[in-house]
Amino acid sequence: MFMFKSSVNNEETTTKTENQSKFPFVRPKESERKFCSPIIEKVINNMTLKMKDKDLARLFENCWPNTLDTTVAWFNVGEDFPRTFIVTGDIPAMWLRDSTNQVISYVPYSKCDDKLKNLILGVIYMQAELIICDPYANAYYAPPESKLPHPKNPWSGTDITTPPPSSATWEKKWELDSLVSFLKLSHNYWHNTGDDSFLTNKIWLEAVNTILDIMEKQQLGTMQEFKNEAYKFSRLTRNTTETLMMEGIGAPVRRIGLVKSQFRPSDDSTTFPFLIPSNAFASVELSHLHEMIDSTSPDIAKKAKNLSQIIRESIYSNAIISHRHFENILAYEIDGYGSSNLMDDANLPSLLSLPYFGFIDNNDKIYLKTRDFVLSDWNKFRFSGEKFNGVGSPHTGLGYIWPMSLCMKILTSTNDQEILETLELLKESSAGTGLMHESFYYNDPNNYTRSWFAWANSLFGETILHLAKEKPYLIMIDDFKFI
């Protein structure tokens, strides 16, 4: 699902910083922002005043608060617990994956702002309710009490799914990383705030139990569940990545301990359903789940730990593939029968992002070889033009690089020169708009998709914060102190 934009609006806007930048200040007026947080504004001011590159500072100033400024569609504190509905940007629905990634970089600062803390906790509770409604869905409508409109999804009119969608379902593509993203946000919030109140809440626990049950069902081989499939998806379309083969079943797999994911984080169908980045992500967050609830729900915690170990062991037993140029690398997808798909996609989780998600160290030999492959011309979705090079996705077609892949290149890099060069590419990819986009054409950044894609903006902000903390000498002046 993407929208192409071929022109750029360079209309002059009011600047906020004293030093001029080539990028416009594009945040909404304070009175028009969907949510305001004093601590986030303090961090923005502290960062932008101390950044060496004022163009980079302006991009951070615009991008990092974009989720709070524009996508908080509904926030209700409530008597029992808060609930927050976050749209993805130009699509008026809430994705589990996107909403987690949109707010996660705010979590460390929520200790200093109770309203922000409640907003993030509200995302967790909203996600829990939506998972209970339809655990196989990837995106949802707002709850009726929000009184937000329910526009028809223009892509899903011909969908036939097993089980059928709920009234809350915007789109029912089974993506393992969606459910895992809920676990990630829960753990990140718990770890950073110390708030454990939600761990014994019946709604949160029901969502957790639902996730574990779904994962176990999706470990079954194709013939083990033949004619009794837990999930099927068919769509009338000319695009093969928008539907599943064999009348919605998907490509056959053999049971090997991994969890099927019929769709990727891009919302494209998998070639082989054992999607390795999503399984790696699941292994990490199931381990975190065990850490969170070992003392409050030991039986559930034990189940999560066992599943985490089974998935990790299976990845190392089945997904490391010999490549004639890169020795042993991780496959993107496998089927348990010996087939593998060697590629990477810019959407997260990806092979490139595995250290970021905590699955493997960024100095591990297998990861380094995999990274070399991903960033080479051997990766069929890595595109290189006269100036730009980066990883794209089948979702946007050939030649389109995703800024998120450039951010992830920085977040997994130990090479200062590589980081600085990639920052320059990110600046140029904005095409003068002052924001990040979903993707841009490898020879023309003015030809980009989705001018309002909050996840990309959030990840860019997170990338700058990471550098300010881990490598301040690259982007900050000498007397900078990280908040």
Coordinates of C-alpha atoms in Angstrom, one line a residue, residues 46-316:
N46 CA 18.8 20.6 23.7
M47 CA 19.7 18.5 20.6
T48 CA 19.2 21.1 17.9
L49 CA 21.1 23.8 19.7
K50 CA 24.1 21.5 20.1
M51 CA 24.2 19.8 16.7
K52 CA 27.0 20.7 14.3
D53 CA 25.0 20.4 11.1
K54 CA 21.9 22.7 11.2
D55 CA 20.3 20.8 8.2
L56 CA 20.5 17.6 10.2
A57 CA 19.2 19.5 13.3
R58 CA 16.2 20.7 11.3
L59 CA 15.4 17.3 10.1
F60 CA 15.5 16.0 13.7
E61 CA 13.4 18.8 14.8
N62 CA 10.7 18.0 12.2
C63 CA 10.9 14.2 12.2
W64 CA 11.3 13.0 15.8
P65 CA 8.0 14.6 17.2
N66 CA 6.0 13.8 14.0
T67 CA 4.1 10.9 15.6
L68 CA 3.0 13.1 18.5
D69 CA 2.4 16.1 16.4
T70 CA 0.2 14.4 13.7
T71 CA -0.8 10.8 14.4
V72 CA -2.3 10.6 17.9
A73 CA -5.9 10.2 16.7
W74 CA -7.4 9.3 20.0
F75 CA -6.2 9.3 23.6
N76 CA -8.5 8.4 26.5
V77 CA -7.1 8.1 30.0
G78 CA -10.1 6.1 31.3
E79 CA -10.9 4.9 34.8
D80 CA -9.1 1.6 34.7
F81 CA -6.3 2.2 32.1
P82 CA -5.5 4.5 29.2
R83 CA -6.0 3.7 25.5
T84 CA -4.3 5.4 22.6
F85 CA -5.1 5.0 18.9
I86 CA -2.1 5.9 16.6
V87 CA -2.6 6.1 12.9
T88 CA 0.3 5.3 10.6
G89 CA 0.2 8.6 8.7
D90 CA -1.6 9.0 5.4
I91 CA -3.5 5.7 6.0
P92 CA -6.1 6.2 8.8
A93 CA -5.6 2.9 10.5
M94 CA -3.4 1.6 13.4
W95 CA -0.7 -1.0 12.6
L96 CA 0.6 -3.0 15.6
R97 CA 4.2 -2.8 14.1
D98 CA 4.0 0.9 13.1
S99 CA 2.5 2.1 16.3
T100 CA 5.1 0.4 18.4
N101 CA 8.0 1.8 16.3
Q102 CA 6.3 5.3 16.1
V103 CA 6.4 5.7 19.9
I104 CA 9.2 3.5 21.2
S105 CA 11.9 6.2 21.1
Y106 CA 9.8 8.4 23.5
V107 CA 9.7 5.6 26.1
P108 CA 12.9 6.5 27.9
Y109 CA 11.7 10.1 28.5
S110 CA 8.2 9.1 29.7
K111 CA 9.5 8.8 33.3
C112 CA 9.7 12.6 33.2
D113 CA 6.2 13.2 31.8
D114 CA 3.2 11.4 33.3
K115 CA 1.0 12.3 30.4
L116 CA 3.5 10.9 27.9
K117 CA 3.8 7.8 30.0
N118 CA 0.0 7.3 30.0
L119 CA 0.0 7.8 26.2
I120 CA 2.5 5.0 25.7
L121 CA 0.8 2.7 28.2
G122 CA -2.4 3.5 26.2
V123 CA -0.8 2.2 23.0
I124 CA 0.0 -1.0 24.8
Y125 CA -3.6 -1.5 26.1
M126 CA -5.1 -0.5 22.7
Q127 CA -2.8 -3.0 21.0
A128 CA -3.9 -5.7 23.5
E129 CA -7.5 -5.1 22.9
L130 CA -7.0 -5.2 19.1
I131 CA -5.0 -8.4 19.3
I132 CA -7.8 -10.1 21.3
C133 CA -10.3 -8.9 18.6
D134 CA -8.3 -10.3 15.7
P135 CA -4.8 -11.7 16.4
Y136 CA -4.2 -12.4 12.7
A137 CA -4.8 -8.8 11.6
N138 CA -2.0 -6.4 11.0
A139 CA -4.0 -3.1 11.0
Y140 CA -7.2 -1.9 12.7
Y141 CA -9.9 0.6 12.9
A142 CA -10.4 2.8 16.0
P143 CA -12.8 1.6 18.7
P144 CA -16.4 2.9 18.3
E145 CA -16.2 5.0 21.5
S146 CA -13.5 7.1 19.8
K147 CA -16.1 8.3 17.3
L148 CA -13.4 8.4 14.7
P149 CA -14.5 7.6 11.1
H150 CA -14.2 4.1 9.7
P151 CA -13.2 4.7 6.0
K152 CA -13.4 1.7 3.8
N153 CA -10.0 0.0 3.1
P154 CA -9.7 0.4 -0.7
W155 CA -7.4 -2.6 -1.0
S156 CA -9.4 -5.3 1.0
G157 CA -12.7 -5.4 -0.8
T158 CA -12.1 -8.8 -2.3
D159 CA -10.4 -10.4 0.7
I160 CA -11.4 -13.9 1.7
T161 CA -9.8 -14.9 5.0
T162 CA -9.9 -17.8 7.6
P163 CA -10.9 -16.9 10.2
P164 CA -13.1 -14.0 9.0
P165 CA -12.2 -10.4 10.0
S166 CA -13.7 -8.7 13.0
S167 CA -15.4 -5.4 13.0
A168 CA -12.1 -3.8 14.2
T169 CA -10.1 -5.2 11.3
W170 CA -8.7 -2.9 8.7
E171 CA -6.5 -5.6 7.1
K172 CA -6.0 -9.2 8.0
K173 CA -2.5 -10.1 6.9
W174 CA -0.9 -12.5 9.3
E175 CA 2.5 -11.0 10.1
L176 CA 4.4 -12.5 13.0
D177 CA 6.3 -9.3 13.7
S178 CA 3.0 -7.5 14.4
L179 CA 2.3 -9.6 17.5
V180 CA 5.9 -9.5 18.5
S181 CA 5.9 -5.7 18.3
F182 CA 3.3 -5.6 21.1
L183 CA 5.7 -7.7 23.2
K184 CA 8.6 -5.3 22.4
L185 CA 6.7 -2.2 23.4
S186 CA 5.5 -3.8 26.6
H187 CA 9.0 -4.9 27.6
N188 CA 10.6 -1.6 26.6
Y189 CA 8.0 0.4 28.6
W190 CA 8.4 -1.9 31.7
H191 CA 12.2 -1.8 31.5
N192 CA 12.4 2.0 31.2
T193 CA 9.6 3.1 33.6
G194 CA 9.6 0.3 36.2
D195 CA 5.8 0.3 35.9
D196 CA 4.6 -3.3 36.2
S197 CA 0.9 -2.5 36.8
F198 CA -0.1 -3.9 33.4
L199 CA 1.6 -7.3 33.9
T200 CA -1.3 -8.7 35.9
N201 CA -4.1 -6.9 34.0
K202 CA -6.5 -9.5 32.5
I203 CA -6.6 -7.8 29.1
W204 CA -2.9 -7.7 28.7
L205 CA -2.5 -11.3 29.9
E206 CA -5.3 -12.4 27.5
A207 CA -3.4 -10.8 24.6
V208 CA -0.2 -12.5 25.7
N209 CA -1.8 -15.9 25.9
T210 CA -3.4 -15.4 22.5
I211 CA 0.0 -14.6 21.0
L212 CA 1.6 -17.7 22.4
D213 CA -1.3 -19.9 21.2
I214 CA -1.1 -18.4 17.7
M215 CA 2.6 -18.9 17.5
E216 CA 2.2 -22.6 18.5
K217 CA -0.5 -23.1 15.8
Q218 CA 1.7 -21.4 13.2
Q219 CA 4.6 -23.8 14.0
L220 CA 2.6 -26.6 12.3
G221 CA 3.8 -27.9 8.9
T222 CA 1.4 -27.4 6.0
M223 CA 0.3 -31.0 5.8
Q224 CA -0.1 -31.2 9.6
E225 CA -3.0 -28.7 9.3
F226 CA -4.1 -29.6 5.8
K227 CA -7.8 -28.9 5.3
N228 CA -7.9 -27.5 8.8
E229 CA -5.8 -24.4 8.4
A230 CA -5.8 -21.9 11.2
Y231 CA -5.2 -19.0 8.7
K232 CA -5.8 -18.5 5.0
F233 CA -5.8 -15.3 2.9
S234 CA -6.9 -14.6 -0.7
R235 CA -7.2 -11.3 -2.5
L236 CA -8.3 -10.6 -6.1
T237 CA -5.2 -8.7 -7.4
R238 CA -2.7 -8.4 -10.2
N239 CA 0.1 -8.2 -7.7
T240 CA 1.2 -11.6 -6.5
T241 CA 2.6 -10.2 -3.2
E242 CA -0.9 -9.1 -2.2
T243 CA -2.3 -12.7 -1.9
L244 CA -1.3 -16.2 -1.0
M245 CA -0.8 -19.2 -3.3
M246 CA -3.0 -22.4 -3.3
E247 CA -6.2 -20.6 -2.5
G248 CA -4.9 -18.7 0.5
I249 CA -2.8 -21.4 2.1
G250 CA 0.6 -20.1 1.1
A251 CA 3.8 -22.0 0.2
P252 CA 4.2 -25.4 1.9
V253 CA 6.5 -25.7 4.9
R254 CA 7.8 -28.6 7.0
R255 CA 7.7 -28.3 10.8
I256 CA 11.1 -27.3 12.1
G257 CA 10.3 -25.2 15.2
L258 CA 9.9 -21.9 13.4
V259 CA 6.7 -19.9 13.2
K260 CA 5.1 -19.2 9.8
S261 CA 4.5 -15.6 8.8
Q262 CA 2.4 -15.4 5.6
F263 CA 3.3 -11.7 5.2
R264 CA 6.4 -9.6 5.7
P265 CA 6.7 -6.4 7.7
S266 CA 6.2 -4.7 4.3
D267 CA 2.7 -6.2 4.1
D268 CA 3.9 -8.3 1.1
S269 CA 3.4 -12.0 1.1
T270 CA 6.4 -14.2 1.9
T271 CA 8.0 -16.4 -0.7
F272 CA 8.6 -19.0 2.0
P273 CA 6.6 -18.6 5.2
F274 CA 9.5 -19.1 7.7
L275 CA 10.6 -15.5 7.7
I276 CA 13.9 -15.4 9.5
P277 CA 14.1 -11.8 10.7
S278 CA 10.6 -12.0 12.2
N279 CA 11.4 -15.4 13.9
A280 CA 14.6 -13.9 15.3
F281 CA 12.6 -10.9 16.6
A282 CA 10.2 -13.3 18.2
S283 CA 12.9 -15.3 19.9
V284 CA 14.3 -12.1 21.5
E285 CA 10.9 -10.7 22.7
L286 CA 9.7 -14.1 24.0
S287 CA 12.8 -14.1 26.2
H288 CA 12.0 -10.6 27.3
L289 CA 8.4 -11.7 28.1
H290 CA 9.8 -14.5 30.3
E291 CA 11.9 -11.8 32.1
M292 CA 8.9 -9.6 32.7
I293 CA 6.4 -12.2 34.0
D294 CA 8.5 -14.9 35.6
S295 CA 7.4 -14.0 39.1
T296 CA 3.8 -13.0 38.3
S297 CA 2.8 -15.6 35.7
P298 CA 5.5 -18.4 35.9
D299 CA 3.6 -20.9 33.7
I300 CA 3.2 -18.4 30.9
A301 CA 6.8 -17.3 31.3
K302 CA 8.1 -20.8 31.0
K303 CA 6.1 -21.4 27.9
A304 CA 7.5 -18.2 26.4
K305 CA 11.1 -19.1 27.3
N306 CA 10.8 -22.6 25.8
L307 CA 9.4 -21.2 22.6
S308 CA 12.1 -18.6 22.4
Q309 CA 14.8 -21.3 22.7
I310 CA 13.2 -23.5 20.1
I311 CA 13.0 -20.7 17.5
R312 CA 16.6 -19.6 18.1
E313 CA 18.0 -23.1 17.8
S314 CA 16.0 -23.7 14.6
I315 CA 17.3 -20.5 13.1
Y316 CA 20.9 -21.6 13.7

